[in-house]
Amino acid sequence: MHYDAEVKLSKQSLVEIQKFLNEENNWTTGAMDEALSQILVRIKLHDYETQKWRFEDTFCVDADTALK
């Protein structure tokens, strides 16, 4: 299964995550929890039909008509 996720990352959240990843000793669990809880905004099942490339959408003519 594939999902589409909308995320929001503020500068402060990024700083807190980088502190943790760099193994710095000055990060706090509260700040990290806050940063992680605000990142994921929306998640939904991926709809392949909306991402599918269509000849008609690009060239404004049906592929069969163009070939004739």
mmCIF file with all atom_site columns, C-alpha atoms in Angstrom:
data_model
loop_
_atom_site.group_PDB
_atom_site.id
_atom_site.type_symbol
_atom_site.label_atom_id
_atom_site.label_alt_id
_atom_site.label_comp_id
_atom_site.label_asym_id
_atom_site.label_entity_id
_atom_site.label_seq_id
_atom_site.pdbx_PDB_ins_code
_atom_site.Cartn_x
_atom_site.Cartn_y
_atom_site.Cartn_z
_atom_site.occupancy
_atom_site.B_iso_or_equiv
_atom_site.pdbx_formal_charge
_atom_site.auth_seq_id
_atom_site.auth_comp_id
_atom_site.auth_asym_id
_atom_site.auth_atom_id
_atom_site.pdbx_PDB_model_num
ATOM 1  C CA . MET A 1 1  ? 0.000  0.000  0.000   1.00 0.00 ? 1  MET A CA 1
ATOM 2  C CA . HIS A 1 2  ? 1.105  3.533  -0.715  1.00 0.00 ? 2  HIS A CA 1
ATOM 3  C CA . TYR A 1 3  ? 0.061  6.663  1.107   1.00 0.00 ? 3  TYR A CA 1
ATOM 4  C CA . ASP A 1 4  ? 0.250  10.377 0.443   1.00 0.00 ? 4  ASP A CA 1
ATOM 5  C CA . ALA A 1 5  ? 1.313  12.390 3.456   1.00 0.00 ? 5  ALA A CA 1
ATOM 6  C CA . GLU A 1 6  ? 1.235  16.113 4.015   1.00 0.00 ? 6  GLU A CA 1
ATOM 7  C CA . VAL A 1 7  ? 3.863  17.289 6.455   1.00 0.00 ? 7  VAL A CA 1
ATOM 8  C CA . LYS A 1 8  ? 4.639  20.631 8.021   1.00 0.00 ? 8  LYS A CA 1
ATOM 9  C CA . LEU A 1 9  ? 8.086  21.271 9.433   1.00 0.00 ? 9  LEU A CA 1
ATOM 10 C CA . SER A 1 10 ? 8.949  24.512 11.202  1.00 0.00 ? 10 SER A CA 1
ATOM 11 C CA . LYS A 1 11 ? 12.490 25.761 11.716  1.00 0.00 ? 11 LYS A CA 1
ATOM 12 C CA . GLN A 1 12 ? 12.231 25.071 15.446  1.00 0.00 ? 12 GLN A CA 1
ATOM 13 C CA . SER A 1 13 ? 11.026 21.493 14.854  1.00 0.00 ? 13 SER A CA 1
ATOM 14 C CA . LEU A 1 14 ? 13.911 20.908 12.476  1.00 0.00 ? 14 LEU A CA 1
ATOM 15 C CA . VAL A 1 15 ? 16.387 22.263 15.043  1.00 0.00 ? 15 VAL A CA 1
ATOM 16 C CA . GLU A 1 16 ? 15.036 19.919 17.739  1.00 0.00 ? 16 GLU A CA 1
ATOM 17 C CA . ILE A 1 17 ? 15.204 16.890 15.446  1.00 0.00 ? 17 ILE A CA 1
ATOM 18 C CA . GLN A 1 18 ? 18.741 17.786 14.338  1.00 0.00 ? 18 GLN A CA 1
ATOM 19 C CA . LYS A 1 19 ? 19.839 18.064 17.966  1.00 0.00 ? 19 LYS A CA 1
ATOM 20 C CA . PHE A 1 20 ? 18.575 14.543 18.573  1.00 0.00 ? 20 PHE A CA 1
ATOM 21 C CA . LEU A 1 21 ? 20.129 13.127 15.398  1.00 0.00 ? 21 LEU A CA 1
ATOM 22 C CA . ASN A 1 22 ? 23.466 14.775 16.140  1.00 0.00 ? 22 ASN A CA 1
ATOM 23 C CA . GLU A 1 23 ? 23.363 13.247 19.626  1.00 0.00 ? 23 GLU A CA 1
ATOM 24 C CA . GLU A 1 24 ? 23.621 16.623 21.306  1.00 0.00 ? 24 GLU A CA 1
ATOM 25 C CA . ASN A 1 25 ? 22.986 16.647 25.036  1.00 0.00 ? 25 ASN A CA 1
ATOM 26 C CA . ASN A 1 26 ? 20.830 19.782 25.101  1.00 0.00 ? 26 ASN A CA 1
ATOM 27 C CA . TRP A 1 27 ? 17.624 18.419 23.520  1.00 0.00 ? 27 TRP A CA 1
ATOM 28 C CA . THR A 1 28 ? 14.596 17.809 25.712  1.00 0.00 ? 28 THR A CA 1
ATOM 29 C CA . THR A 1 29 ? 11.954 15.117 25.426  1.00 0.00 ? 29 THR A CA 1
ATOM 30 C CA . GLY A 1 30 ? 9.149  17.693 25.608  1.00 0.00 ? 30 GLY A CA 1
ATOM 31 C CA . ALA A 1 31 ? 10.532 19.706 22.712  1.00 0.00 ? 31 ALA A CA 1
ATOM 32 C CA . MET A 1 32 ? 11.133 16.550 20.682  1.00 0.00 ? 32 MET A CA 1
ATOM 33 C CA . ASP A 1 33 ? 7.597  15.299 21.371  1.00 0.00 ? 33 ASP A CA 1
ATOM 34 C CA . GLU A 1 34 ? 6.182  18.659 20.329  1.00 0.00 ? 34 GLU A CA 1
ATOM 35 C CA . ALA A 1 35 ? 8.239  18.695 17.119  1.00 0.00 ? 35 ALA A CA 1
ATOM 36 C CA . LEU A 1 36 ? 7.250  15.162 16.121  1.00 0.00 ? 36 LEU A CA 1
ATOM 37 C CA . SER A 1 37 ? 3.559  15.569 16.944  1.00 0.00 ? 37 SER A CA 1
ATOM 38 C CA . GLN A 1 38 ? 3.217  18.633 14.709  1.00 0.00 ? 38 GLN A CA 1
ATOM 39 C CA . ILE A 1 39 ? 4.941  17.240 11.616  1.00 0.00 ? 39 ILE A CA 1
ATOM 40 C CA . LEU A 1 40 ? 2.271  14.953 10.178  1.00 0.00 ? 40 LEU A CA 1
ATOM 41 C CA . VAL A 1 41 ? -0.702 17.033 9.072   1.00 0.00 ? 41 VAL A CA 1
ATOM 42 C CA . ARG A 1 42 ? -2.703 14.684 6.843   1.00 0.00 ? 42 ARG A CA 1
ATOM 43 C CA . ILE A 1 43 ? -2.313 11.148 5.490   1.00 0.00 ? 43 ILE A CA 1
ATOM 44 C CA . LYS A 1 44 ? -4.460 9.329  2.949   1.00 0.00 ? 44 LYS A CA 1
ATOM 45 C CA . LEU A 1 45 ? -4.335 6.291  0.716   1.00 0.00 ? 45 LEU A CA 1
ATOM 46 C CA . HIS A 1 46 ? -2.555 7.064  -2.573  1.00 0.00 ? 46 HIS A CA 1
ATOM 47 C CA . ASP A 1 47 ? -4.879 7.443  -5.566  1.00 0.00 ? 47 ASP A CA 1
ATOM 48 C CA . TYR A 1 48 ? -3.022 6.197  -8.641  1.00 0.00 ? 48 TYR A CA 1
ATOM 49 C CA . GLU A 1 49 ? -5.670 7.516  -11.042 1.00 0.00 ? 49 GLU A CA 1
ATOM 50 C CA . THR A 1 50 ? -4.987 11.142 -10.113 1.00 0.00 ? 50 THR A CA 1
ATOM 51 C CA . GLN A 1 51 ? -1.253 10.711 -10.776 1.00 0.00 ? 51 GLN A CA 1
ATOM 52 C CA . LYS A 1 52 ? -1.628 8.757  -14.013 1.00 0.00 ? 52 LYS A CA 1
ATOM 53 C CA . TRP A 1 53 ? -0.225 10.480 -17.098 1.00 0.00 ? 53 TRP A CA 1
ATOM 54 C CA . ARG A 1 54 ? -2.804 10.850 -19.853 1.00 0.00 ? 54 ARG A CA 1
ATOM 55 C CA . PHE A 1 55 ? -2.059 11.641 -23.494 1.00 0.00 ? 55 PHE A CA 1
ATOM 56 C CA . GLU A 1 56 ? -5.307 13.595 -23.761 1.00 0.00 ? 56 GLU A CA 1
ATOM 57 C CA . ASP A 1 57 ? -4.446 15.863 -20.840 1.00 0.00 ? 57 ASP A CA 1
ATOM 58 C CA . THR A 1 58 ? -1.064 16.753 -22.309 1.00 0.00 ? 58 THR A CA 1
ATOM 59 C CA . PHE A 1 59 ? -1.922 17.169 -25.990 1.00 0.00 ? 59 PHE A CA 1
ATOM 60 C CA . CYS A 1 60 ? -5.646 18.046 -25.755 1.00 0.00 ? 60 CYS A CA 1
ATOM 61 C CA . VAL A 1 61 ? -6.539 15.344 -28.290 1.00 0.00 ? 61 VAL A CA 1
ATOM 62 C CA . ASP A 1 62 ? -7.410 11.679 -27.978 1.00 0.00 ? 62 ASP A CA 1
ATOM 63 C CA . ALA A 1 63 ? -4.451 9.377  -28.782 1.00 0.00 ? 63 ALA A CA 1
ATOM 64 C CA . ASP A 1 64 ? -6.534 7.393  -31.304 1.00 0.00 ? 64 ASP A CA 1
ATOM 65 C CA . THR A 1 65 ? -7.515 10.565 -33.139 1.00 0.00 ? 65 THR A CA 1
ATOM 66 C CA . ALA A 1 66 ? -3.890 11.762 -33.231 1.00 0.00 ? 66 ALA A CA 1
ATOM 67 C CA . LEU A 1 67 ? -2.717 8.452  -34.721 1.00 0.00 ? 67 LEU A CA 1
ATOM 68 C CA . LYS A 1 68 ? -5.347 8.561  -37.473 1.00 0.00 ? 68 LYS A CA 1
#
